Coordinates of C-alpha atoms in Angstrom, one line a residue:
Chain A
M119 CA 143.2 112.0 96.9
T120 CA 142.3 112.6 92.9
L121 CA 142.4 109.5 90.6
T122 CA 141.4 109.9 86.8
A123 CA 142.3 107.2 84.3
T124 CA 141.1 108.4 80.9
P125 CA 141.4 105.4 78.8
G126 CA 142.6 105.4 75.8
T127 CA 140.1 105.1 73.2
A128 CA 140.0 108.9 72.3
A129 CA 140.2 108.0 68.4
R130 CA 136.2 107.2 69.0
G131 CA 136.1 110.3 70.2
A132 CA 135.1 111.6 66.6
A133 CA 131.0 109.7 67.0
E134 CA 128.6 112.2 69.5
P135 CA 128.8 111.0 72.6
A136 CA 126.0 109.1 74.1
V137 CA 125.9 110.8 77.8
D138 CA 126.9 114.3 77.9
L139 CA 127.5 116.0 82.1
D140 CA 128.4 118.8 81.9
G141 CA 129.8 120.4 85.5
V142 CA 126.1 118.6 86.7
V143 CA 125.3 119.8 90.6
K144 CA 121.7 119.2 92.4
R145 CA 121.2 120.1 95.6
F146 CA 118.1 119.4 97.5
G147 CA 117.8 122.5 99.6
A148 CA 121.1 122.4 101.6
V149 CA 121.9 119.1 100.6
T150 CA 124.3 118.5 97.8
A151 CA 123.0 115.1 96.4
V152 CA 125.3 115.6 92.9
D153 CA 128.8 118.3 93.6
G154 CA 129.8 119.1 89.9
I155 CA 130.5 115.8 87.7
S156 CA 131.2 116.5 84.5
L157 CA 131.2 113.0 82.2
R158 CA 131.3 112.1 78.6
I159 CA 130.2 108.6 77.5
R160 CA 130.3 107.2 74.6
P161 CA 128.5 105.0 72.5
G162 CA 129.3 101.2 73.3
E163 CA 130.0 101.9 76.3
V164 CA 129.7 99.8 79.8
V165 CA 130.3 101.6 82.7
A166 CA 129.2 101.4 86.3
L167 CA 128.4 103.9 88.8
L168 CA 129.6 102.9 91.5
G169 CA 130.0 104.7 95.1
P170 CA 128.7 103.7 99.0
N171 CA 125.0 104.9 99.8
G172 CA 123.7 108.6 99.2
A173 CA 127.1 109.4 97.0
G174 CA 124.8 110.5 94.3
K175 CA 124.3 107.6 92.0
T176 CA 120.7 107.9 92.0
T177 CA 120.4 111.5 91.6
T178 CA 122.4 111.1 88.5
V179 CA 120.2 108.5 87.0
D180 CA 117.6 110.5 87.6
M181 CA 118.9 113.4 85.8
L182 CA 120.0 111.6 82.9
L183 CA 116.3 110.0 83.0
G184 CA 114.9 113.7 82.8
L185 CA 113.1 112.7 86.0
A186 CA 115.3 115.1 88.2
Q187 CA 116.6 118.5 87.0
P188 CA 120.1 119.6 87.5
T189 CA 120.6 122.7 89.7
E190 CA 123.4 123.8 87.6
G191 CA 125.2 122.7 84.3
S192 CA 124.1 120.7 81.8
V193 CA 122.6 116.6 80.7
R194 CA 122.6 115.4 77.7
V195 CA 121.6 112.0 76.3
Y196 CA 122.1 111.7 72.5
G197 CA 122.7 115.4 72.7
R198 CA 119.0 115.7 73.5
K199 CA 116.8 117.1 76.5
P200 CA 117.0 113.8 78.5
H201 CA 113.3 113.7 78.8
D202 CA 112.6 114.3 74.6
A203 CA 115.1 110.9 74.5
V204 CA 113.0 109.5 77.1
A205 CA 110.3 109.9 74.7
L206 CA 112.0 108.5 71.7
G207 CA 112.7 105.8 73.1
L208 CA 116.1 106.1 73.1
V209 CA 117.5 105.7 76.6
S210 CA 115.2 103.6 79.5
A211 CA 116.5 102.4 82.5
V212 CA 115.9 99.8 84.8
M213 CA 114.5 101.3 88.2
Q214 CA 115.7 100.0 92.0
T215 CA 112.3 99.1 93.6
G216 CA 109.1 99.8 92.6
G217 CA 107.5 100.8 88.9
L218 CA 105.3 98.2 89.1
L219 CA 101.4 97.1 88.9
K220 CA 100.4 94.4 91.3
D221 CA 97.3 93.3 89.8
Y222 CA 98.6 93.0 86.0
T223 CA 100.1 90.4 84.8
V224 CA 103.4 89.8 83.3
E225 CA 102.5 89.7 79.9
E226 CA 99.7 92.6 80.1
T227 CA 102.6 94.7 81.8
V228 CA 104.9 94.5 79.1
R229 CA 102.0 94.5 76.0
L230 CA 101.1 98.0 77.4
T231 CA 104.8 98.8 77.3
A232 CA 104.6 98.1 73.8
V233 CA 101.1 100.3 73.7
L234 CA 102.8 103.7 75.1
F235 CA 105.8 103.2 72.8
G236 CA 104.2 102.4 69.9
K237 CA 105.7 99.2 68.9
P238 CA 103.7 96.1 67.6
P239 CA 102.5 93.3 69.4
G240 CA 104.8 91.5 68.3
S241 CA 107.6 93.1 70.3
A242 CA 106.6 92.0 74.0
D243 CA 106.4 88.7 73.0
E244 CA 110.6 89.2 71.7
A245 CA 111.0 91.4 75.1
L246 CA 109.6 88.6 77.0
D247 CA 112.1 86.3 75.7
R248 CA 115.1 88.0 75.3
A249 CA 114.4 89.1 79.1
G250 CA 113.2 85.5 80.1
I251 CA 110.3 85.2 81.9
A252 CA 108.1 84.3 78.1
D253 CA 107.4 81.5 81.3
I254 CA 105.4 83.2 83.7
G255 CA 104.0 85.8 81.1
K256 CA 100.3 85.3 82.1
R257 CA 101.8 85.4 85.9
L258 CA 99.9 88.2 87.9
V259 CA 102.9 90.8 88.9
G260 CA 102.1 90.6 92.6
K261 CA 103.2 87.4 92.8
C262 CA 106.6 87.1 90.9
S263 CA 109.7 86.8 92.6
G264 CA 112.3 90.4 93.6
G265 CA 114.0 88.5 90.8
Q266 CA 111.7 88.2 88.2
Q267 CA 109.6 91.8 88.6
Q268 CA 113.2 92.6 88.2
R269 CA 113.4 90.9 84.8
L270 CA 110.2 91.8 83.8
R271 CA 111.7 95.9 84.2
F272 CA 114.7 94.4 82.0
A273 CA 112.0 93.5 79.4
M274 CA 109.8 96.5 80.0
A275 CA 113.4 98.3 79.6
L276 CA 114.0 96.8 75.8
L277 CA 111.0 97.4 74.1
P278 CA 111.6 100.7 73.4
D279 CA 115.3 98.8 71.7
P280 CA 117.3 101.8 73.7
E281 CA 120.8 103.1 72.5
L282 CA 121.3 103.4 76.3
L283 CA 120.6 101.2 78.8
I284 CA 120.6 102.3 82.7
L285 CA 120.2 100.0 85.3
D286 CA 119.9 101.9 88.6
E287 CA 121.2 99.2 91.5
P288 CA 119.6 96.5 89.3
T289 CA 120.3 93.9 91.4
T290 CA 119.3 95.1 95.3
G291 CA 117.5 92.2 96.6
M292 CA 117.9 89.3 94.6
D293 CA 119.5 86.2 95.2
V294 CA 123.2 85.1 93.6
G295 CA 121.1 82.9 91.6
G296 CA 118.6 85.4 90.5
R297 CA 121.6 88.2 90.3
H298 CA 123.6 85.7 88.0
D299 CA 120.6 85.5 85.3
F300 CA 120.1 88.7 85.5
W301 CA 123.6 89.5 84.7
Q302 CA 123.6 86.8 82.1
A303 CA 120.5 88.6 80.4
I304 CA 122.0 91.9 80.5
R305 CA 125.7 90.9 78.9
R306 CA 123.8 89.1 76.2
D307 CA 122.2 92.2 75.5
A308 CA 124.9 94.7 76.1
Q309 CA 126.7 92.1 73.3
G310 CA 124.7 93.8 70.0
G311 CA 126.0 97.3 71.7
R312 CA 123.8 98.6 73.4
T313 CA 124.8 100.9 75.7
V314 CA 124.8 100.7 79.2
I315 CA 125.2 102.8 82.2
F316 CA 124.9 101.3 86.1
A317 CA 124.9 102.2 89.5
T318 CA 126.0 99.6 92.1
H319 CA 128.0 99.3 95.3
Y320 CA 127.9 95.0 94.3
L321 CA 132.4 95.8 93.8
E322 CA 132.1 92.4 92.1
E323 CA 129.5 93.8 89.5
A324 CA 131.5 96.0 88.3
D325 CA 134.7 94.3 88.8
A326 CA 132.8 91.4 86.4
Y327 CA 130.5 93.7 83.9
A328 CA 131.7 96.7 82.8
D329 CA 134.5 98.1 80.6
R330 CA 134.6 101.5 82.9
V331 CA 134.3 102.4 86.2
V332 CA 133.2 105.4 87.7
F333 CA 133.6 105.9 91.0
V334 CA 132.1 108.6 92.7
R335 CA 131.6 109.8 96.2
R336 CA 130.1 112.8 98.2
G337 CA 128.8 113.2 94.5
R338 CA 131.3 113.9 92.8
I339 CA 133.7 111.4 90.8
V340 CA 136.7 110.6 92.6
A341 CA 138.0 108.0 89.8
D342 CA 137.6 107.2 86.6
G343 CA 139.4 104.1 84.0
T344 CA 138.6 100.5 83.4
A345 CA 138.3 98.1 86.6
A346 CA 141.8 97.2 85.8
E347 CA 143.4 101.2 86.0
V348 CA 140.9 102.0 88.7
K349 CA 142.5 99.2 90.9
S350 CA 146.1 99.8 89.9
L351 CA 145.5 103.4 91.2
A352 CA 143.7 102.6 93.8
S353 CA 146.4 99.9 94.9
G354 CA 148.5 98.5 92.6
R355 CA 149.8 95.2 92.6
T356 CA 151.8 92.9 94.3
V357 CA 154.6 90.3 92.8
R358 CA 155.1 87.2 94.8
A359 CA 158.2 85.1 94.2
T360 CA 160.5 83.0 95.5
L361 CA 164.4 84.7 95.8
A362 CA 166.2 83.2 98.3
G363 CA 169.0 85.7 99.9
A364 CA 167.1 88.7 98.7
V365 CA 167.6 91.7 100.8
E366 CA 164.6 94.9 101.1
A367 CA 166.3 97.8 100.4
D368 CA 168.1 96.7 97.8
L369 CA 165.7 95.8 95.6
R370 CA 163.1 98.4 96.7
D371 CA 166.0 99.9 95.1
R372 CA 166.3 98.2 92.1
T373 CA 162.7 97.5 91.6
G374 CA 160.8 100.9 92.2
A375 CA 158.7 99.1 94.2
E376 CA 156.5 100.9 97.0
K377 CA 156.9 98.0 99.4
V378 CA 159.2 95.2 99.7
E379 CA 158.8 92.7 102.4
V380 CA 161.2 89.4 103.0
R381 CA 159.8 85.6 104.1
G382 CA 162.3 83.6 104.2
D383 CA 163.1 82.7 101.4
T384 CA 159.4 84.9 99.4
V385 CA 159.4 88.1 98.9
Y386 CA 156.2 90.7 97.7
L387 CA 156.8 93.5 95.8
H388 CA 153.8 95.8 96.1
G389 CA 154.0 98.8 93.2
R390 CA 152.0 101.0 90.5
D391 CA 154.1 99.6 87.9
T392 CA 154.6 95.5 88.3
D393 CA 155.0 94.5 85.4
A394 CA 158.8 96.6 85.4
I395 CA 158.5 94.5 88.8
A396 CA 158.9 91.3 87.1
R397 CA 160.7 92.1 84.2
Y398 CA 163.8 93.1 87.0
L399 CA 163.3 90.0 88.6
L400 CA 162.3 87.2 86.3
N401 CA 165.8 89.1 84.5
E402 CA 168.3 90.1 86.8
T403 CA 167.8 88.2 89.4
P404 CA 167.2 83.8 89.8
A405 CA 164.1 84.6 90.9
R406 CA 161.2 81.6 90.2
D407 CA 157.6 80.9 90.8
L408 CA 156.3 84.2 90.6
E409 CA 152.8 85.1 91.2
I410 CA 151.2 89.3 90.3
T411 CA 147.7 89.8 92.2
S412 CA 145.5 92.9 92.5
R413 CA 143.9 93.9 95.2
N414 CA 140.5 93.4 94.7
L415 CA 138.1 96.4 93.6
E416 CA 136.3 95.7 97.3
E417 CA 139.4 97.3 98.5
A418 CA 140.8 99.5 95.9
F419 CA 136.9 100.8 96.8
L420 CA 138.0 101.1 100.5
T421 CA 141.3 102.6 99.9
L422 CA 139.5 105.1 97.6
T423 CA 136.6 105.7 99.9
A424 CA 137.8 105.8 103.5
D425 CA 139.8 108.7 102.9
D426 CA 137.8 111.0 104.4
T427 CA 139.8 114.4 103.4
E428 CA 137.5 116.3 100.9
P429 CA 138.9 115.3 97.2
A430 CA 141.2 117.6 95.4
K431 CA 139.8 119.1 92.5
Chain B
M33 CA 123.4 105.6 63.5
T34 CA 120.7 106.0 61.1
V35 CA 118.3 104.5 64.4
L36 CA 118.5 107.6 65.8
T37 CA 116.6 109.5 63.0
E38 CA 113.9 106.5 62.4
R39 CA 112.5 107.0 66.2
S40 CA 108.9 109.4 66.2
L41 CA 106.6 109.6 68.6
P42 CA 103.1 108.2 69.4
R43 CA 100.1 109.7 68.9
F44 CA 97.8 112.3 71.2
G45 CA 100.5 111.6 74.2
G46 CA 99.9 108.3 74.4
F47 CA 96.4 108.1 74.9
S48 CA 95.3 104.8 72.7
L49 CA 92.4 102.2 72.6
G50 CA 95.0 99.7 74.2
M51 CA 95.8 101.1 76.5
I52 CA 91.8 101.8 77.8
K53 CA 92.0 97.5 77.2
L54 CA 94.5 96.6 79.5
E55 CA 93.4 99.4 82.1
L56 CA 89.3 97.7 81.5
R57 CA 90.3 94.1 82.0
R58 CA 92.6 94.9 85.0
M59 CA 90.2 96.6 86.6
M60 CA 87.9 94.5 86.4
R61 CA 90.1 91.5 88.1
N62 CA 90.1 94.0 91.4
R63 CA 87.0 92.0 93.0
R64 CA 86.4 95.0 95.0
T65 CA 85.8 98.0 92.8
V66 CA 83.2 95.4 91.2
I67 CA 81.9 94.4 94.0
F68 CA 81.4 98.1 94.8
T69 CA 80.8 99.9 91.4
L70 CA 77.9 97.7 90.4
V71 CA 76.5 95.3 93.1
M72 CA 76.3 97.2 95.4
P73 CA 74.4 100.4 94.3
A74 CA 71.8 97.1 92.9
V75 CA 71.2 95.4 96.4
F76 CA 70.7 98.8 97.3
F77 CA 68.0 99.4 95.1
L78 CA 66.7 95.9 95.6
L79 CA 66.9 96.2 99.4
F80 CA 65.1 99.8 99.1
G81 CA 63.4 100.3 96.8
T82 CA 60.7 96.9 96.0
N83 CA 58.7 97.2 98.2
A84 CA 55.2 97.1 97.9
K85 CA 54.4 100.7 98.3
T86 CA 56.9 102.2 97.1
R87 CA 55.6 99.8 93.4
H88 CA 52.4 101.6 93.6
E89 CA 52.7 105.2 94.4
T90 CA 53.5 107.2 91.6
V91 CA 56.0 109.8 90.6
G92 CA 55.5 111.6 87.6
G93 CA 54.8 108.9 84.6
G94 CA 56.5 105.9 87.0
N95 CA 56.0 104.8 90.3
V96 CA 58.5 105.2 93.7
T97 CA 60.7 102.0 92.6
G98 CA 62.1 103.7 89.9
Y99 CA 62.2 106.8 91.3
I100 CA 64.7 105.5 93.7
L101 CA 66.7 102.9 91.2
V102 CA 67.7 106.4 89.4
S103 CA 69.0 108.1 92.8
M104 CA 70.4 104.4 93.1
A105 CA 71.6 104.2 90.2
V106 CA 73.6 108.3 90.2
Y107 CA 74.7 106.2 93.6
G108 CA 77.4 103.8 91.8
A109 CA 77.8 105.9 88.8
M110 CA 79.3 108.2 91.4
L111 CA 81.0 104.9 93.0
A112 CA 81.9 103.5 89.7
T113 CA 83.4 107.4 88.0
T114 CA 84.9 108.8 92.0
S115 CA 87.1 104.7 92.3
G116 CA 88.0 105.2 88.8
G117 CA 89.8 108.6 88.8
A118 CA 90.9 107.9 92.6
M119 CA 92.8 105.1 90.5
V120 CA 96.2 107.3 90.3
S121 CA 96.4 107.0 94.6
I122 CA 97.4 103.6 94.0
E123 CA 99.2 103.9 91.4
R124 CA 101.4 106.8 92.5
A125 CA 102.3 104.8 95.8
A126 CA 103.2 101.9 93.9
G127 CA 105.6 104.3 91.8
W128 CA 104.2 102.9 88.8
S129 CA 103.1 106.7 87.4
R130 CA 106.9 107.4 87.8
Q131 CA 107.4 104.4 85.5
L132 CA 105.0 106.1 83.1
R133 CA 107.3 109.0 83.3
L134 CA 109.9 107.0 81.3
T135 CA 107.4 106.6 78.2
P136 CA 106.4 108.8 75.7
L137 CA 102.6 108.8 77.4
K138 CA 102.2 112.5 78.3
P139 CA 100.3 112.8 81.7
V140 CA 97.4 115.0 80.1
A141 CA 96.8 112.1 78.0
Y142 CA 97.3 109.7 80.8
I143 CA 94.5 111.7 82.9
A144 CA 92.4 111.5 80.0
V145 CA 92.8 107.6 80.3
K146 CA 91.9 107.6 83.7
L147 CA 88.5 109.7 83.2
V148 CA 87.5 108.1 80.1
L149 CA 88.4 104.4 82.3
A150 CA 85.8 106.1 84.7
M151 CA 83.3 107.4 82.3
I152 CA 83.5 103.6 81.3
I153 CA 82.3 101.9 84.8
G154 CA 80.2 105.0 85.5
L155 CA 77.9 103.3 82.2
V156 CA 78.0 99.8 82.7
S157 CA 77.1 100.6 86.7
V158 CA 73.6 102.6 85.9
A159 CA 73.2 100.3 82.6
V160 CA 73.3 97.4 85.9
A161 CA 71.0 99.2 88.4
F162 CA 68.7 99.4 85.1
A163 CA 69.1 96.2 84.3
V164 CA 67.7 95.3 87.6
G165 CA 65.2 97.6 87.9
S166 CA 63.5 96.8 85.0
V167 CA 63.1 93.2 86.0
S168 CA 62.8 94.2 89.2
G169 CA 58.9 96.4 89.0
A170 CA 60.6 99.8 88.5
K171 CA 57.9 101.9 86.1
L172 CA 59.6 104.9 84.7
P173 CA 58.4 106.7 81.2
A174 CA 60.4 105.3 78.4
H175 CA 62.3 108.5 77.3
A176 CA 62.8 108.9 81.1
W177 CA 65.1 105.0 81.0
I178 CA 67.0 107.1 78.3
E179 CA 67.1 110.7 80.1
C180 CA 67.6 109.5 83.5
G181 CA 69.9 106.8 82.8
L182 CA 72.3 109.5 80.9
L183 CA 72.5 112.3 83.5
A184 CA 72.9 109.7 86.1
W185 CA 75.6 109.1 83.6
V186 CA 77.3 112.1 82.2
C187 CA 77.1 114.1 85.6
A188 CA 78.8 110.9 86.8
L189 CA 81.6 113.3 85.8
V190 CA 82.0 115.6 88.6
F191 CA 83.1 112.6 90.5
A192 CA 85.8 111.7 88.2
A193 CA 87.1 115.1 88.9
F194 CA 86.5 114.8 92.5
G195 CA 88.3 110.9 92.1
L196 CA 91.0 112.3 90.6
F197 CA 91.8 114.9 93.4
M198 CA 91.6 112.6 96.2
G199 CA 93.5 110.6 94.0
Y200 CA 96.3 112.9 93.8
L201 CA 95.8 115.0 97.6
L202 CA 95.5 111.1 99.7
P203 CA 98.4 108.9 99.1
S204 CA 97.0 106.1 100.4
E205 CA 97.0 103.1 99.0
N206 CA 93.2 102.0 100.7
V207 CA 91.6 105.6 99.2
M208 CA 88.2 103.9 98.6
Q209 CA 88.6 103.0 102.0
I210 CA 88.4 106.5 102.4
L211 CA 86.3 107.4 100.4
G212 CA 83.0 104.6 100.3
P213 CA 82.4 106.2 103.5
V214 CA 82.7 109.8 102.3
L215 CA 80.4 109.5 99.8
A216 CA 77.7 107.5 101.8
V217 CA 77.5 111.1 104.0
L218 CA 77.6 112.9 100.7
S219 CA 74.5 111.1 99.1
F220 CA 72.9 111.1 102.0
A221 CA 73.2 114.8 102.3
G222 CA 72.3 115.2 98.9
G223 CA 68.6 112.9 99.0
L224 CA 69.7 109.5 97.2
F225 CA 69.1 107.3 100.3
A226 CA 66.0 110.0 101.7
P227 CA 64.3 113.0 100.4
L228 CA 65.6 116.5 101.2
D229 CA 62.4 117.4 103.2
T230 CA 61.8 114.9 106.2
F231 CA 65.6 116.8 107.4
G232 CA 65.2 119.5 109.0
H233 CA 65.1 123.0 106.9
T234 CA 68.2 124.3 107.3
F235 CA 69.8 121.3 106.9
A236 CA 67.5 121.0 103.9
T237 CA 69.2 124.2 102.3
I238 CA 72.2 123.3 103.6
A239 CA 72.1 120.4 101.8
K240 CA 71.3 122.0 98.7
F241 CA 74.8 123.2 98.2
T242 CA 76.2 119.7 98.4
P243 CA 78.1 117.8 95.2
V244 CA 75.6 115.0 95.2
Y245 CA 72.0 116.9 95.2
G246 CA 72.8 118.8 92.3
V247 CA 73.2 115.6 90.7
G248 CA 70.7 113.8 91.8
Q249 CA 67.8 116.0 91.0
L250 CA 69.4 116.4 87.1
A251 CA 68.9 112.8 86.4
R252 CA 65.4 112.5 88.8
Y253 CA 64.4 115.7 86.6
P254 CA 62.9 113.4 83.4
L255 CA 61.1 111.3 86.0
T256 CA 59.4 113.9 88.0
H257 CA 59.9 117.6 86.6
D258 CA 60.3 118.8 90.2
G259 CA 62.5 121.4 91.6
N260 CA 64.3 124.5 90.7
L261 CA 66.7 122.7 87.4
W262 CA 68.8 126.1 86.8
L263 CA 70.0 125.1 90.5
A264 CA 70.6 121.9 90.3
V265 CA 72.4 123.1 86.9
A266 CA 74.7 125.5 89.0
N267 CA 75.4 122.8 91.7
V268 CA 76.8 119.8 89.4
A269 CA 78.7 122.8 87.3
A270 CA 80.4 124.4 89.8
W271 CA 81.3 121.4 91.7
T272 CA 82.7 120.0 88.5
L273 CA 84.8 123.2 88.2
I274 CA 86.3 123.2 92.1
F275 CA 86.6 119.4 91.6
S276 CA 88.8 119.7 88.8
I277 CA 91.1 123.3 89.5
G278 CA 91.8 120.2 92.8
A279 CA 93.0 117.5 90.7
M280 CA 94.8 120.0 88.3
W281 CA 96.7 121.2 90.8
R282 CA 97.5 118.6 92.8
F283 CA 98.4 116.7 89.4
R284 CA 100.6 120.0 88.4
R285 CA 102.7 119.6 91.4
D286 CA 102.8 115.8 91.0
T287 CA 104.0 115.7 87.6
A288 CA 106.9 119.5 87.9
R289 CA 110.1 117.4 88.1
V290 CA 112.2 119.5 91.0

């Protein structure tokens, strides 16, 4: 199954892409982790890389950061080699786990990062503040909770004031409260126009925080579009209405719905163009109490990933 | 976007005083490092080198207590620089090295910082041992206090390289628990804890090729003017080369991008 929904923002495409992956393949011995991904991300987009474990998300992130080299294809970040972009502070990342030393304090860790990027000491305080951990600056990293450590990684990632921020499964292992706080901080930050790419397998996160969702499965992009587009592509929406004396076959012919169900006085019409279905019902029939619901992203995700045949190119 | 052109890389590949300061503070926070490198050699000296016999017996222009003090200073500097170098093992295990690759810090600058740190704690270790020695009956000619101290410190660079090599070779988080006993054995073999002539002839000959021997001989030379100086220099040079090559080999493998 191939599903593509290009967001209608081609007009802005003139600017240099923040990320340009072209035919990227990554093999580890006999295992192909990434199997031909081409992806362009424009400055300012907030993109979710969504997929099950082992789909190739982390490998893709590693290649964007210059931590891994593609076997084939090219990776460009703001027109540069990934490692150069990282060294210049154009791109930074919040990694999944590790990457912290227990015997540094929170503040020292951020200060060291400031030193490494050649930033003034004040920038460390600012980053601590923006990540919401200024109050635990004196605490040893080893004594911080998972959520606090993650916000520390976020503070470190903010230090170079990157154009592009990459988050790899940023909320793994956080409780609900920690997850909420973390996304609040990211969201506040993204309002300044930073490009954000986050890899996740939490569907609700992709749904709630991304402008664009890129589904990855078995090292390939299976779908690409806004969360709403992808959801409707994957599963369509359902219109529910109260309509007495409806006939299933009749409704199917007139509305173009894929599936029609009549339960007493209630009808359920399932299809991709629910606007047209609703228009028909309201204009041409005495239907009332209309309700349009989409399946949540979780169901869309299952629909997309349950298909076990190789996706056609 | 104007921001794009304003960005620049830090000087010296990220090698900076600021980083060294923060790293030093972190090392001093580690009680095990402090005990291992600063307290233990001084305690060993007080236990084995300050009895009446060693105080009265003379060597060169000083006493045996002074001789043992220099050996213990070498031992301390060696522990300090090894553990300084071996820090990379812990940092790799914690994923910190990977995190650093997301900064402009060049791997070579990172190694340089580690070497400087190892040498700083090595210097502190020698200074502490000598301070304790000076008030506990160690006698050395004035020039020997300075020369022996400097040699003990500078030659410990061998073990900074050794520590780095082992730090990259051993993935363990408790790398010093392995290296501590190894260093103790090497110190015995190198004649730091007992003179080599107390061993059998064959063993004493083999011992001359072990890495601690050269450093010990060189550091004590300003006091003793004894033994083959060039053999000692050759020993130090050879082991420095071997450990440096080993460290470079593992380091390249570690930083190679897959």
